Coordinates of C-alpha atoms in Angstrom, one line a residue:
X1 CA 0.0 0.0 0.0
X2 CA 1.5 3.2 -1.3
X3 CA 0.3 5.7 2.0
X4 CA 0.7 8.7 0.5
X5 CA -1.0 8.2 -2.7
X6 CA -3.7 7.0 -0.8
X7 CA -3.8 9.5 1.6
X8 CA -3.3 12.1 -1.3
X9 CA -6.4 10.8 -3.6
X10 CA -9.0 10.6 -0.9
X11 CA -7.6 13.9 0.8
X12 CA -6.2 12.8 4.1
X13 CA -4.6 15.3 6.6
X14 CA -2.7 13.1 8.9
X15 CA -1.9 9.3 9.8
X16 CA -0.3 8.8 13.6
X17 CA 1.3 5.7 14.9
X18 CA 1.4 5.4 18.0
X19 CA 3.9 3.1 19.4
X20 CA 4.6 1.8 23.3
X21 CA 6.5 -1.0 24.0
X22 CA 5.6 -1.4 27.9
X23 CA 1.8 -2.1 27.6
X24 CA 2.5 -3.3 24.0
X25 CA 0.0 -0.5 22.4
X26 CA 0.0 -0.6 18.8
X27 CA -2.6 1.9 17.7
X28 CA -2.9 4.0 14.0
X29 CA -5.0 7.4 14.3
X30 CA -6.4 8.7 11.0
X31 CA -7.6 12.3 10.7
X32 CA -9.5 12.6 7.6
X33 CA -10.9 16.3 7.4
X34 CA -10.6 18.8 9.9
X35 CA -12.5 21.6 7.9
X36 CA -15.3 21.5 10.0
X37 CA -13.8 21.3 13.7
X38 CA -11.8 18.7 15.2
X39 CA -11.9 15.1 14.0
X40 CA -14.3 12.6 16.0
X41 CA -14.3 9.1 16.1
X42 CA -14.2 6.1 18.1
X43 CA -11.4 3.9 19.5
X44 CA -11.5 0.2 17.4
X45 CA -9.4 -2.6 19.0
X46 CA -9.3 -5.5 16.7
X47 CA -7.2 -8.5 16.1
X48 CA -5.8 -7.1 13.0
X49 CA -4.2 -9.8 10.4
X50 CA -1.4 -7.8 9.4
X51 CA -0.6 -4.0 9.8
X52 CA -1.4 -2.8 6.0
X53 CA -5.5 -4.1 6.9
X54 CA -5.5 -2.2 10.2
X55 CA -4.5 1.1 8.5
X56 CA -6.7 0.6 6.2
X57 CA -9.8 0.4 8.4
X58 CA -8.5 3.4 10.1
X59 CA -8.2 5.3 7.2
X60 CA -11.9 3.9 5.6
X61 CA -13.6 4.5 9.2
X62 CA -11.9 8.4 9.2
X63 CA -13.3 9.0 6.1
X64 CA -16.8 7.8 6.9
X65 CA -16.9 9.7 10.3
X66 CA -16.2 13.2 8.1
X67 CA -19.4 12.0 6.4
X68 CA -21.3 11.5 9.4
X69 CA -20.1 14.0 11.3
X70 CA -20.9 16.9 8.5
X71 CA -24.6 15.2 7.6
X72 CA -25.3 15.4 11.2
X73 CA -24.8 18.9 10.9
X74 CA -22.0 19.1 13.7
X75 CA -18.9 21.2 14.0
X76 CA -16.7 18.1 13.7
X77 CA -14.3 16.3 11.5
X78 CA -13.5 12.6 10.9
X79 CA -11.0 10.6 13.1
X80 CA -10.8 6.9 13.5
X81 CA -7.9 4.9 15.6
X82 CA -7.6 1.0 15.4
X83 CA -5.0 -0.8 18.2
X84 CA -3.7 -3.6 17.2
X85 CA -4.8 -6.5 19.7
X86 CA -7.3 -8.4 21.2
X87 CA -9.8 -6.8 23.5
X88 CA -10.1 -10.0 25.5
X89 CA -6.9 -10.7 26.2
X90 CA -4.5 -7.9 25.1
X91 CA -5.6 -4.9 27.4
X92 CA -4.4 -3.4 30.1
X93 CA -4.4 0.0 31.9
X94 CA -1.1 1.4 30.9
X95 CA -2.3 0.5 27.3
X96 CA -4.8 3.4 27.0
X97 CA -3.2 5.8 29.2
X98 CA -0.3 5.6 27.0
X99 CA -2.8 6.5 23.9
X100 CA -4.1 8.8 25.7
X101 CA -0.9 10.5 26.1
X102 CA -0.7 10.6 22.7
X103 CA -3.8 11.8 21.8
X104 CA -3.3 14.7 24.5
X105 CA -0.1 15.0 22.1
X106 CA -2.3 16.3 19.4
X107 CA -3.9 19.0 20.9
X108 CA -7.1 18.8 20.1
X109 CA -7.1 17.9 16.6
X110 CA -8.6 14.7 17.4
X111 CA -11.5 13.5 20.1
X112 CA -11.6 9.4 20.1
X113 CA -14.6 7.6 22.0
X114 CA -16.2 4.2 22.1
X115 CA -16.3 1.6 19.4
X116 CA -15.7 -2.2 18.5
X117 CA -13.6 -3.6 20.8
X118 CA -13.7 -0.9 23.8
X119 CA -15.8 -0.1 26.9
X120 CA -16.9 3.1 28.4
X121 CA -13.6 1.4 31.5
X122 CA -11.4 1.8 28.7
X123 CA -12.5 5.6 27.9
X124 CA -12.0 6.4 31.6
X125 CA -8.6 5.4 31.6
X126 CA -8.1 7.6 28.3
X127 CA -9.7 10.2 30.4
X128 CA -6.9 10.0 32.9
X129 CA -4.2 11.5 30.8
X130 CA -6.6 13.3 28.2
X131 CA -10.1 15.6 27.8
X132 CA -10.4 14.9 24.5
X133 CA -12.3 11.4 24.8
X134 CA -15.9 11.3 24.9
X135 CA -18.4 8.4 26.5
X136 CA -16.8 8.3 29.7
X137 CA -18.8 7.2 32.6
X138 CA -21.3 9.6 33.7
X139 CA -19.5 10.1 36.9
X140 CA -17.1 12.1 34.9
X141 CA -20.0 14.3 32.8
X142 CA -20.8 11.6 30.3
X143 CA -24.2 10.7 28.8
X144 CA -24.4 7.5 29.2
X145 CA -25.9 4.7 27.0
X146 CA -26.4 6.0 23.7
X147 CA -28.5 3.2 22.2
X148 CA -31.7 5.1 23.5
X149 CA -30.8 8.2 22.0
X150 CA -29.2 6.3 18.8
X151 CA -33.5 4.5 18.3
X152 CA -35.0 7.9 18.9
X153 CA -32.7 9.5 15.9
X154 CA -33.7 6.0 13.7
X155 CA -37.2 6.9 14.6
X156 CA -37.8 9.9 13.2
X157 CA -35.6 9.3 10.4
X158 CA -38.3 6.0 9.8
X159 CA -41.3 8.8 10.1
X160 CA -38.8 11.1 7.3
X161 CA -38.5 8.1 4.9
X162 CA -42.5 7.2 5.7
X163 CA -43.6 10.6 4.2
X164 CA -41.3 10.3 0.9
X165 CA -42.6 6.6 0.4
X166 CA -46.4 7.1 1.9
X167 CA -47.4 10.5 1.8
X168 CA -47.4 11.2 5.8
X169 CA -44.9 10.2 8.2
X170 CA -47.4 8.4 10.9
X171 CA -46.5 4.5 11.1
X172 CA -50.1 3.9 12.7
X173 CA -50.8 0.7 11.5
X174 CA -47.7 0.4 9.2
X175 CA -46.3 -3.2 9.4
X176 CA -42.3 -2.8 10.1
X177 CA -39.8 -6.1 9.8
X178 CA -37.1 -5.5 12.0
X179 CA -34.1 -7.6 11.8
X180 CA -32.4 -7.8 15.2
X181 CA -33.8 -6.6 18.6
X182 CA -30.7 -5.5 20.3
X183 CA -30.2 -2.5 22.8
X184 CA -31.0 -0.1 20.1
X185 CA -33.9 -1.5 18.2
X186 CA -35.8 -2.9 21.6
X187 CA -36.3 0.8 22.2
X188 CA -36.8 1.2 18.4
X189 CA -39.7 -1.3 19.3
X190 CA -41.0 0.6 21.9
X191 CA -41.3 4.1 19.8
X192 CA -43.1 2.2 16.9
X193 CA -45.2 -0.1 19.3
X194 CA -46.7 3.6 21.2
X195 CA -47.4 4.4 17.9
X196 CA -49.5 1.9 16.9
X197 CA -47.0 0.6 14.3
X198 CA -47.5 -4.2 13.8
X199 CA -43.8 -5.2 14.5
X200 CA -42.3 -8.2 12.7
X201 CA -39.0 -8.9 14.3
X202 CA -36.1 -11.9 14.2
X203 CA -32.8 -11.9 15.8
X204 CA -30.2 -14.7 16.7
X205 CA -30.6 -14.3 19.6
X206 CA -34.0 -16.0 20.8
X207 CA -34.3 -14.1 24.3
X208 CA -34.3 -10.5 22.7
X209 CA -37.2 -12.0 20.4
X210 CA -38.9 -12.8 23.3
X211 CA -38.8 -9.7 24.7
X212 CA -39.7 -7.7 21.8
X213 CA -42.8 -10.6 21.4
X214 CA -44.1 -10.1 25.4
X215 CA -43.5 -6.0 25.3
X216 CA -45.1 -5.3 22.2
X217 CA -47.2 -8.3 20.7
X218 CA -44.3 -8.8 18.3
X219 CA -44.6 -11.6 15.4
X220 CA -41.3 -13.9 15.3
X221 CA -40.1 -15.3 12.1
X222 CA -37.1 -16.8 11.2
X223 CA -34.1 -15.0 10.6
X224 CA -34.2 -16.5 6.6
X225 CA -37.4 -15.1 6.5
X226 CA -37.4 -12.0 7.6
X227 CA -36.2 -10.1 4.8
X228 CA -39.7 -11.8 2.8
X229 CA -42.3 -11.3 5.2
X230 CA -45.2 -8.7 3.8
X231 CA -44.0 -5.6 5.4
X232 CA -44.0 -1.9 4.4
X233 CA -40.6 -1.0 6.2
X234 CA -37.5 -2.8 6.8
X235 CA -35.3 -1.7 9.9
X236 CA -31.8 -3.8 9.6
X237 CA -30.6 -3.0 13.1
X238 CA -28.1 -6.1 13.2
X239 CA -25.4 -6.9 10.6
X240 CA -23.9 -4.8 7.7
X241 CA -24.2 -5.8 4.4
X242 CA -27.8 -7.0 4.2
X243 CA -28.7 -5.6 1.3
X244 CA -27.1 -7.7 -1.6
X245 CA -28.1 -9.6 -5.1
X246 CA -29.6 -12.4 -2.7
X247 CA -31.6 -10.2 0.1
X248 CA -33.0 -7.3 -2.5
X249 CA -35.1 -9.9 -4.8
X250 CA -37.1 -10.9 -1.3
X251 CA -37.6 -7.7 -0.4
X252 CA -41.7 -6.6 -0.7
X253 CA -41.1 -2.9 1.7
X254 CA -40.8 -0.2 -0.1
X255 CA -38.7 1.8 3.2
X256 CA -35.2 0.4 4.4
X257 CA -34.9 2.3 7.4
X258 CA -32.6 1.2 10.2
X259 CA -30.0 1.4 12.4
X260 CA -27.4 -1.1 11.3
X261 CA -24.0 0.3 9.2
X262 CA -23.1 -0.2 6.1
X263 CA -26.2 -1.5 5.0
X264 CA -25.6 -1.5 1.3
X265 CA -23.3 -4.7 0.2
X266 CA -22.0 -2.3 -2.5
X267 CA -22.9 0.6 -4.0
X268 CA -24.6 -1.3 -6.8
X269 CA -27.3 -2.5 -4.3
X270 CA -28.4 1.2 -3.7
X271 CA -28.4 1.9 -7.3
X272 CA -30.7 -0.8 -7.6
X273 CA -32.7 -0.4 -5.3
X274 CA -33.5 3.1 -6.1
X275 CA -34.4 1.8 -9.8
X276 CA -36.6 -0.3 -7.6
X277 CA -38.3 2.6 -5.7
X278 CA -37.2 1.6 -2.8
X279 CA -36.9 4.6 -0.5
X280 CA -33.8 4.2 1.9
X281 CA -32.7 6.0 4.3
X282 CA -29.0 6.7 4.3
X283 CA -27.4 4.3 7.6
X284 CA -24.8 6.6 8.7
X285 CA -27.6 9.7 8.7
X286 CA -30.4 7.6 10.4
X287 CA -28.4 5.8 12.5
X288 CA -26.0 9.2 13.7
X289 CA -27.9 9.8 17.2
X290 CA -25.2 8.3 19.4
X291 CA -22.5 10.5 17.5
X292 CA -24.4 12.9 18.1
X293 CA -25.3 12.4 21.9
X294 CA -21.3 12.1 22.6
X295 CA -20.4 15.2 20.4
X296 CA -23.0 17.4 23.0
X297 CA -20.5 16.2 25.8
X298 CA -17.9 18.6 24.6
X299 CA -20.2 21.5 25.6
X300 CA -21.1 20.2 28.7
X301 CA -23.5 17.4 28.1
X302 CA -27.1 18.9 28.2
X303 CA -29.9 16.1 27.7
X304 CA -32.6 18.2 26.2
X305 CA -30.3 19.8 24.0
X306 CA -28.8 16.9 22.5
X307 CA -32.3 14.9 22.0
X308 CA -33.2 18.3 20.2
X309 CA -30.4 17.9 17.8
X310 CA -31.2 14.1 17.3
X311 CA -34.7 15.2 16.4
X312 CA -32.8 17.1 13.2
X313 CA -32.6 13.6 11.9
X314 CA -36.0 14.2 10.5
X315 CA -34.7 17.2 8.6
X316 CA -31.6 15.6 7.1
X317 CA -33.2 12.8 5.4
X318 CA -36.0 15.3 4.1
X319 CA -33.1 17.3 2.2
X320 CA -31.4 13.9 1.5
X321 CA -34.6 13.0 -0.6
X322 CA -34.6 16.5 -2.4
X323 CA -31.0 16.6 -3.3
X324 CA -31.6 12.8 -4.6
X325 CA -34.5 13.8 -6.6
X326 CA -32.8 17.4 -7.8
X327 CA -29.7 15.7 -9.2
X328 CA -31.5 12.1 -10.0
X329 CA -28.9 10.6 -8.0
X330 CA -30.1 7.6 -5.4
X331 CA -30.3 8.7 -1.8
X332 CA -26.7 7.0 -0.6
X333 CA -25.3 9.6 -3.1
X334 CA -27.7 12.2 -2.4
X335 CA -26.3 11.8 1.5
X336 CA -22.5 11.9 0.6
X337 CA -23.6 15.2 -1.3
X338 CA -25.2 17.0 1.7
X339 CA -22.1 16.2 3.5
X340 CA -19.6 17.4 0.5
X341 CA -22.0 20.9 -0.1
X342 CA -21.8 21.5 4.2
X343 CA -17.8 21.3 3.8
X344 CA -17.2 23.1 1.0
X345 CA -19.5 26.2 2.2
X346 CA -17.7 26.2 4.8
X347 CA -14.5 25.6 2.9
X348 CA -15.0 28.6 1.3
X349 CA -16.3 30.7 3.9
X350 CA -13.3 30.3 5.7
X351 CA -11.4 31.1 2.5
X352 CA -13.3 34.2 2.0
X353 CA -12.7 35.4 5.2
X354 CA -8.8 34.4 5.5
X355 CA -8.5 36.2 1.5
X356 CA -10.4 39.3 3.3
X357 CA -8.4 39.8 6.3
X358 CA -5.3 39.5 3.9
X359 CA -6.6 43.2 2.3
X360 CA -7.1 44.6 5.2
X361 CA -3.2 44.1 6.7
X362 CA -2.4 45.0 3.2
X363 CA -4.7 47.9 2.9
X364 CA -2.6 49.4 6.1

């Protein structure tokens, strides 16, 4: 892998390694684009099969955080780190104080919280050596759980995509296919069961299905099955990739709506299912309540006001459906558009105002 061409051609500002040999860190911190604040992004620790496949995750997760971040509408950039390990049996505490020396080392130019492989324990110990971490316990000003926050953001997003597909945005009566009933999608459950919305779930695990059954009069099916079932919207809350050549031709909703990343197989899929009329919502727009729950901390975290920002949600994938039908693009491009117009307005703002203060030192 040739680093600098990559970084070059996808517009990379800066790739850190971070190196300790006492607590045997091994961790890669990618900032993608700082134009519109400091980068944000979790903390991955996976069992990585050789260096070249953990940089590039970092670098692939940076860039999509930049994405998220700016069609979330917040003043951040994209960031990702990977450490080299396994969470179960490679950390320690002198692990993620070290990297939290280091990120303390940049200033600022990078804020890392949760993700695969870490705990809220392991921000905390970050948070000994740094400020710049978010979801640390709440002891320390944190906001807790995000998965709440995270449903109520896929929730109106669901009620967004409704109106584009039905006309109105209530999901009384709509019949909704959920595929997994974790932590995020129970309470997912629990918005569309108060509004009178028939859930179809299916999960691997058969004690979430219960619980989703007993709570909200859910109908189980098979987790084969659920992608077939007569339903007007599809919420993929579990695995990525669901949407592919053998899922799409099963399909009879005509929303895909949920909280599960990277949704789309490849791009093809959300070509095709556009050419389909399948209205889908964008994953890392519906699904960006959590990033946006953490990114309130840095203000001092204010429930209210982050639940109001989640609520935008609604917004975003209303102007992801008008860009996608002004530039007949589908709505996965219409999304990376509202994040690529929000950066370069303020690209150019900046430039504006850097160009103007330039004539006035020369005008003295």
């Amino acid at each position: 892998m040739e680093i600098f061409k990559y970084m070059e051609t996808y517009d990379y500002e800066q790739l850190v390694f971070c190196q300790d040999k006492t607590s045997g860190l091994k961790a890669i911190i990618a900032i993608h684009d700082t134009t519109l604040g400091p980068a944000l992004g979790g903390t991955r620790m996976w069992n990585y099969a050789t260096e070249e496949e953990a940089i590039e995750d970092a670098l692939r997760l940076a860039k999509g955080m930049t994405y998220k971040n700016a069609a979330a509408g917040l003043n951040l950039g994209g960031g990702k780190t990977v450490i080299i390990g396994d969470p179960l049996k490679d950390k320690n505490e002198e692990m993620f104080r070290a990297f939290g020396r280091f990120i303390q080392g940049l200033n600022g130019r990078y804020i890392t919280a949760e993700d695969v492989g870490t705990t809220v324990a392991d921000m905390d110990l970050i948070h000994e050596e740094t400020n710049y971490v978010t979801g640390i316990s709440e002891a320390f000003g944190s906001s807790g759980n995000p998965s709440p926050v995270t449903a109520y953001g896929v929730y109106v997003g669901m009620k967004a995509a409704a109106k584009e597909a039905f006309g109105s945005d209530s999901l009384e009566g709509k019949t909704i296919a959920v595929q997994g009933v974790g932590n995020v999608a129970y309470t997912l459950c629990e918005y569309l069961h108060k509004e009178g919305a028939k859930l179809i779930v299916a999960d691997i695990n058969q004690t979430s299905v219960d619980r989703a059954v007993n709570a909200f009069g859910a109908v189980q099916v098979d987790v084969n099955d659920i992608y077939s079932v007569e339903a007007d919207i599809f919420a993929p809350c579990a695995l990525g990739a669901i949407i592919n050549d053998n899922t799409i031709p099963q399909l009879k909703a005509k929303v895909i709506a949920g909280s599960a990343n990277n949704q789309l197989r490849d791009t093809t899929h959300g070509d095709l299912i556009h050419e389909m009329g399948i209205v889908y919502a964008p994953d890392y727009v519906i699904n960006s309540g959590g990033v946006i729950n953490v990114a309130d901390e840095l203000n001092g975290y204010n429930a209210d006001r982050a639940m109001k920002r989640v609520a935008t949600i609604y917004d975003k994938i209303e102007r992801i459906f008008e860009i996608s039908k002004r530039d007949g693009v589908p709505s996965y491009v219409a999304a990376d558009r509202l994040a690529e117009e929000r950066i370069a307005r303020v690209s150019k703002s900046r430039s504006q105002f850097l160009q103007n203060g330039k004539h006035i030192l020369n005008g003295r």
